[in-house]
mmCIF file with all atom_site columns, C-alpha atoms in Angstrom:
data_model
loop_
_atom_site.group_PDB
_atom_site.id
_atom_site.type_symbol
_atom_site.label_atom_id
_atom_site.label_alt_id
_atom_site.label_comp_id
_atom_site.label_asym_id
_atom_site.label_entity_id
_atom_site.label_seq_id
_atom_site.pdbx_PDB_ins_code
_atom_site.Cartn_x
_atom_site.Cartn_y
_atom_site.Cartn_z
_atom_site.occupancy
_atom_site.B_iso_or_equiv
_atom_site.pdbx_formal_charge
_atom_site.auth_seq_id
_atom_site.auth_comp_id
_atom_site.auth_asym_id
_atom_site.auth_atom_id
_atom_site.pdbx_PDB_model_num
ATOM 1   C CA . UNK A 1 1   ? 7.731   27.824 -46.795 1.00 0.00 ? 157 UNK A CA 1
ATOM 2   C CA . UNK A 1 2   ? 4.036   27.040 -45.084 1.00 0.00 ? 158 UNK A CA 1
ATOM 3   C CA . UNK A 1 3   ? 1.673   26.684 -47.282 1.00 0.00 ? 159 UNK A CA 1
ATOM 4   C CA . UNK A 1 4   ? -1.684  28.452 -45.534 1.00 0.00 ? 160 UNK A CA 1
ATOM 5   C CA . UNK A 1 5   ? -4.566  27.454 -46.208 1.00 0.00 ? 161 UNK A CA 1
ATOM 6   C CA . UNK A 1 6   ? -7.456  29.607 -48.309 1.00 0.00 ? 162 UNK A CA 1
ATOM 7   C CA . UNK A 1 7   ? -10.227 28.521 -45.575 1.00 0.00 ? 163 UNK A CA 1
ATOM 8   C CA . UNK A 1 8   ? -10.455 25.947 -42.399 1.00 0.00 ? 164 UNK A CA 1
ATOM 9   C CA . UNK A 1 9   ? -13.546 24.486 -42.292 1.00 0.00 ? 165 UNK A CA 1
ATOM 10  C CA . UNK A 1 10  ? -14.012 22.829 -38.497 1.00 0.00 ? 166 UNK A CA 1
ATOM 11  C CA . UNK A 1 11  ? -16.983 21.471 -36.662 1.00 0.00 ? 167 UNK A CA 1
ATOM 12  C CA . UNK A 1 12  ? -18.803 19.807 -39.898 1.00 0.00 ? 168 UNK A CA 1
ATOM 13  C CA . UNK A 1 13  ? -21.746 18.287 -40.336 1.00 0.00 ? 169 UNK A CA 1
ATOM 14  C CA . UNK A 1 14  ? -22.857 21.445 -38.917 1.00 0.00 ? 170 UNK A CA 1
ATOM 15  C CA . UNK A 1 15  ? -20.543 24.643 -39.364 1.00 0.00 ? 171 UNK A CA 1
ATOM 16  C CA . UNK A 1 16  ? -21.842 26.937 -41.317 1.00 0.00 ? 172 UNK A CA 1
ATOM 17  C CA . UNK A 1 17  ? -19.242 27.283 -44.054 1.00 0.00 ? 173 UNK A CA 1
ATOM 18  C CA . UNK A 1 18  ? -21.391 27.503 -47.541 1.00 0.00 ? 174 UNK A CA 1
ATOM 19  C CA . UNK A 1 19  ? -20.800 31.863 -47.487 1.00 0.00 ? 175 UNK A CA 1
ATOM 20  C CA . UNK A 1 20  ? -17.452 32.268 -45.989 1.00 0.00 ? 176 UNK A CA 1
ATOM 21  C CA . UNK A 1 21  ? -15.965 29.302 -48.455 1.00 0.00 ? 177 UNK A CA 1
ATOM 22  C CA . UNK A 1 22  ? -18.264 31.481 -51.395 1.00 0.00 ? 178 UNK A CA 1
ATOM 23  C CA . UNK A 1 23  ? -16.601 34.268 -50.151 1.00 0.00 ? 179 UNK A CA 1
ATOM 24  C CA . UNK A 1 24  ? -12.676 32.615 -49.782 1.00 0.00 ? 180 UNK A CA 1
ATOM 25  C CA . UNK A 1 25  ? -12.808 30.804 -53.721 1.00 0.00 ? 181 UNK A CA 1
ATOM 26  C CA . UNK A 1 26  ? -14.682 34.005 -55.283 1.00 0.00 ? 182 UNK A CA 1
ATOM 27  C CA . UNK A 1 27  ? -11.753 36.185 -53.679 1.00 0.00 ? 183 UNK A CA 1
ATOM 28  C CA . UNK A 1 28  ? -8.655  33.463 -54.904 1.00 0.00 ? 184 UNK A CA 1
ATOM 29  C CA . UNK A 1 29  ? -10.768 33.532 -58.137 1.00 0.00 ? 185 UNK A CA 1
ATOM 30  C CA . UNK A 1 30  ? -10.994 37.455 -58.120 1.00 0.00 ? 186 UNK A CA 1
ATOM 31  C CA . UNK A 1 31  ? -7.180  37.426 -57.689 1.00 0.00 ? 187 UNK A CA 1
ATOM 32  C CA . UNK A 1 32  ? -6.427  34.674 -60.205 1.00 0.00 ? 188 UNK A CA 1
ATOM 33  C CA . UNK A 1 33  ? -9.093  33.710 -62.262 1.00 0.00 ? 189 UNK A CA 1
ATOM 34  C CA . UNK A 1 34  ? -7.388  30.317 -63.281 1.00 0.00 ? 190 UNK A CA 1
ATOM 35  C CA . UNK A 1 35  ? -6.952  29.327 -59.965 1.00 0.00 ? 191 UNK A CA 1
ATOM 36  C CA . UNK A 1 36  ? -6.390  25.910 -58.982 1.00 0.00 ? 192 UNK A CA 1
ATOM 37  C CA . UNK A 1 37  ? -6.863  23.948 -55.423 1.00 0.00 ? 193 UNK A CA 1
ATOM 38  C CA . UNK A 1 38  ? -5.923  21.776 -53.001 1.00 0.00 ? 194 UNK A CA 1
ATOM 39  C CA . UNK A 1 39  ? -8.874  20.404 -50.531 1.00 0.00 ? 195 UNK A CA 1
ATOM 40  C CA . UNK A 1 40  ? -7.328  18.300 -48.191 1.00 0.00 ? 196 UNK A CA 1
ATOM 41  C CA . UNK A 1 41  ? -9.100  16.020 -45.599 1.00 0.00 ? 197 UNK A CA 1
ATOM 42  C CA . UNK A 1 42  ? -6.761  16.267 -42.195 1.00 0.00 ? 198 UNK A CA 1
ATOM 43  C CA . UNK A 1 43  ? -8.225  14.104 -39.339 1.00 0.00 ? 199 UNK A CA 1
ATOM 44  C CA . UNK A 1 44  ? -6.295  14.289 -35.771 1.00 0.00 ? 200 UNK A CA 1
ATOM 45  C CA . UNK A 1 45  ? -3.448  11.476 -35.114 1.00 0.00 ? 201 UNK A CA 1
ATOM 46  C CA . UNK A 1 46  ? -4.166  10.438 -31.744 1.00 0.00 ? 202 UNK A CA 1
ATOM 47  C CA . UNK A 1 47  ? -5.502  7.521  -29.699 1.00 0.00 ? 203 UNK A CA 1
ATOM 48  C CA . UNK A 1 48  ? -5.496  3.817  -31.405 1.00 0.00 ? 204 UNK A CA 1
ATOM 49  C CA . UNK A 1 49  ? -5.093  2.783  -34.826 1.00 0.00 ? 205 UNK A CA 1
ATOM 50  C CA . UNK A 1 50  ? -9.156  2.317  -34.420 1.00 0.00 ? 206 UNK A CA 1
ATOM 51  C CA . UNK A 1 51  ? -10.014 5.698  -33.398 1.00 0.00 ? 207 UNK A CA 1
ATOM 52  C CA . UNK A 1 52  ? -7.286  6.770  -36.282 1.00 0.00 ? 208 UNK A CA 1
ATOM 53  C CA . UNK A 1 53  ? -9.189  5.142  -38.803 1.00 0.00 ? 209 UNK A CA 1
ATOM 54  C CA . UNK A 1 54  ? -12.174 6.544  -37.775 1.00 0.00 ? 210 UNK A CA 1
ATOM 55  C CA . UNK A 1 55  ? -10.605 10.234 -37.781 1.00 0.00 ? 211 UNK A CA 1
ATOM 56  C CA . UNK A 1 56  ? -9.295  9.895  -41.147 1.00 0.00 ? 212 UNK A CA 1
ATOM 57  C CA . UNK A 1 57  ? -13.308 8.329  -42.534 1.00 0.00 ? 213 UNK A CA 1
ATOM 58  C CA . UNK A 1 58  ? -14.800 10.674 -40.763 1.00 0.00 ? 214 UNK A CA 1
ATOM 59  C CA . UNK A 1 59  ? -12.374 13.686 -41.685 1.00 0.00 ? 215 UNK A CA 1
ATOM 60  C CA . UNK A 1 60  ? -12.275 12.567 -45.679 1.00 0.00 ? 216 UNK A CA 1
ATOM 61  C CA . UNK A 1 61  ? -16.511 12.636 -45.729 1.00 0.00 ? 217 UNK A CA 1
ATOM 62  C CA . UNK A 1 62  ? -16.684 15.913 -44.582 1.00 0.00 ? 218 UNK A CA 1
ATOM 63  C CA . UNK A 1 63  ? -14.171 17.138 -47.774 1.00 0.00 ? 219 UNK A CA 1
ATOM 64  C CA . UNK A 1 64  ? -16.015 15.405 -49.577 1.00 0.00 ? 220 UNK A CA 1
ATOM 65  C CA . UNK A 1 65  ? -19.422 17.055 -48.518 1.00 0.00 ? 221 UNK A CA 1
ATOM 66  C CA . UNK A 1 66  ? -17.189 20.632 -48.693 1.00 0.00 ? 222 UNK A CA 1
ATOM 67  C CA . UNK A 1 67  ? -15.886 19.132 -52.368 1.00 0.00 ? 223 UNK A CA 1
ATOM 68  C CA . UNK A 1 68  ? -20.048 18.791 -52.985 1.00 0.00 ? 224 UNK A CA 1
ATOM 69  C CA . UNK A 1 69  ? -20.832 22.692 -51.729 1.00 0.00 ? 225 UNK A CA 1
ATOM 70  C CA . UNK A 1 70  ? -18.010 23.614 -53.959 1.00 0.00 ? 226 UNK A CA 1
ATOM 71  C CA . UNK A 1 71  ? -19.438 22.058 -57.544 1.00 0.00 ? 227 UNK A CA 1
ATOM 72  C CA . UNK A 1 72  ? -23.054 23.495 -56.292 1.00 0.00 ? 228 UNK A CA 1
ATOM 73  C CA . UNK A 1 73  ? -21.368 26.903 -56.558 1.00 0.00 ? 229 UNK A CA 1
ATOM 74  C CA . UNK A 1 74  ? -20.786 26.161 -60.070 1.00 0.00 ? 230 UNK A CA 1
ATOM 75  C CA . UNK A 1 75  ? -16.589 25.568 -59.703 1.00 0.00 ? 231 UNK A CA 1
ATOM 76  C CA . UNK A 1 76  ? -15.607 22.953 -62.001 1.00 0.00 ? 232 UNK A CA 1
ATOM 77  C CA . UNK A 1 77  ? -14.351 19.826 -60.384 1.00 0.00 ? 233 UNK A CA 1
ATOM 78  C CA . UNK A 1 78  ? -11.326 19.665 -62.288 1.00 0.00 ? 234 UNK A CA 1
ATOM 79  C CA . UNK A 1 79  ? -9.753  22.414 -60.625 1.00 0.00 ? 235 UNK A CA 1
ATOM 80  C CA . UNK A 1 80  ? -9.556  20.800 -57.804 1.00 0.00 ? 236 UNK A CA 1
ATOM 81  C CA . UNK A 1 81  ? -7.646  17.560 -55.980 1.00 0.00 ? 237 UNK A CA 1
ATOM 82  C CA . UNK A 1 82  ? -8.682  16.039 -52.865 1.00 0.00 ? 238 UNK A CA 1
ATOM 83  C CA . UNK A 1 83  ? -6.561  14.684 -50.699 1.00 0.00 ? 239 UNK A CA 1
ATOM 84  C CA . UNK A 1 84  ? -6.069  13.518 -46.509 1.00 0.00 ? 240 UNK A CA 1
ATOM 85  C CA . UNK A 1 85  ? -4.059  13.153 -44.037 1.00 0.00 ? 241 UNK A CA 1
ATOM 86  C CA . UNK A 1 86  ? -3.147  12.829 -40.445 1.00 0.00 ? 242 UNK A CA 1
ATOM 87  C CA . UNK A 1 87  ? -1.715  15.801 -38.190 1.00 0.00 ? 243 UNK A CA 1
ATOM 88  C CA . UNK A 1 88  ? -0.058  15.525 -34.599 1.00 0.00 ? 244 UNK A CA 1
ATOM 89  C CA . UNK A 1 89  ? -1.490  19.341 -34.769 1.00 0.00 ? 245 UNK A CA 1
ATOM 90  C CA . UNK A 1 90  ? -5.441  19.442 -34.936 1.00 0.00 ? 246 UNK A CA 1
ATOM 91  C CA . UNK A 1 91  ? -6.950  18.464 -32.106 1.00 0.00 ? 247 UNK A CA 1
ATOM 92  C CA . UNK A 1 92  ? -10.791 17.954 -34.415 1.00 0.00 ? 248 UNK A CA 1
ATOM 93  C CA . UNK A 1 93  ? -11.125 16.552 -37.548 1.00 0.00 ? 249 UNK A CA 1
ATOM 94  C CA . UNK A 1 94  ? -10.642 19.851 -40.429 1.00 0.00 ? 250 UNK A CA 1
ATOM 95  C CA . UNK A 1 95  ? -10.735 20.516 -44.178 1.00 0.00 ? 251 UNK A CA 1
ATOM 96  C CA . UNK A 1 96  ? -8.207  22.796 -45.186 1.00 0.00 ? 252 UNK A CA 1
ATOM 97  C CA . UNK A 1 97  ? -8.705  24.488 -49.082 1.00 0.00 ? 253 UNK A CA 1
ATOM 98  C CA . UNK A 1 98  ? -5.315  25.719 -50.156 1.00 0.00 ? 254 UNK A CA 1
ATOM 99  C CA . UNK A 1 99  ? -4.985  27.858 -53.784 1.00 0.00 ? 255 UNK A CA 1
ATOM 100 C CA . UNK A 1 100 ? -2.567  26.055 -55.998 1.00 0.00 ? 256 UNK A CA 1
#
């Protein structure tokens, strides 16, 4: 099946995501308090291999800036793996947290 993901987080540097991602991993940790997760980087795929590129640095800072929020709210950086990718589907660049 689809995995769906725990949160989208669009529109960074400046969403405001710090309370609803509190809110998302204190719920998946309610539910499963061993948790694990996925925090994947996913920039658009369109344009040139240039504007690419800059998608994918672009869309991999922002996880790691959401990776950052997530070890200030005291979850344990081991419990989760970062990843990125590229998507035909997203039209912005997105960080996707999925519960593993």
């Amino acid at each position: 099946g689809v995995r769906r993901p725990l949160i989208v987080i669009r529109n960074l540097p400046n969403a405001e995501y710090v309370q609803p991602l509190y809110n998302a991993v204190n719920g998946a940790l309610q539910r499963r308090p061993n948790a694990m997760f996925d925090l994947v980087a996913v920039a658009p795929n369109r344009g040139n291999a240039a504007r690419a590129a800059l998608a994918s640095s672009t869309s991999k800072k922002n996880a790691e800036m959401v990776l950052r929020s997530l070890s200030d709210m005291g979850l344990a950086l081991e419990r989760v793996h970062l990843s990125a990718l590229s998507s035909n589907t997203v039209q912005t660049n997105e960080v996707h947290l999925y519960v593993r």
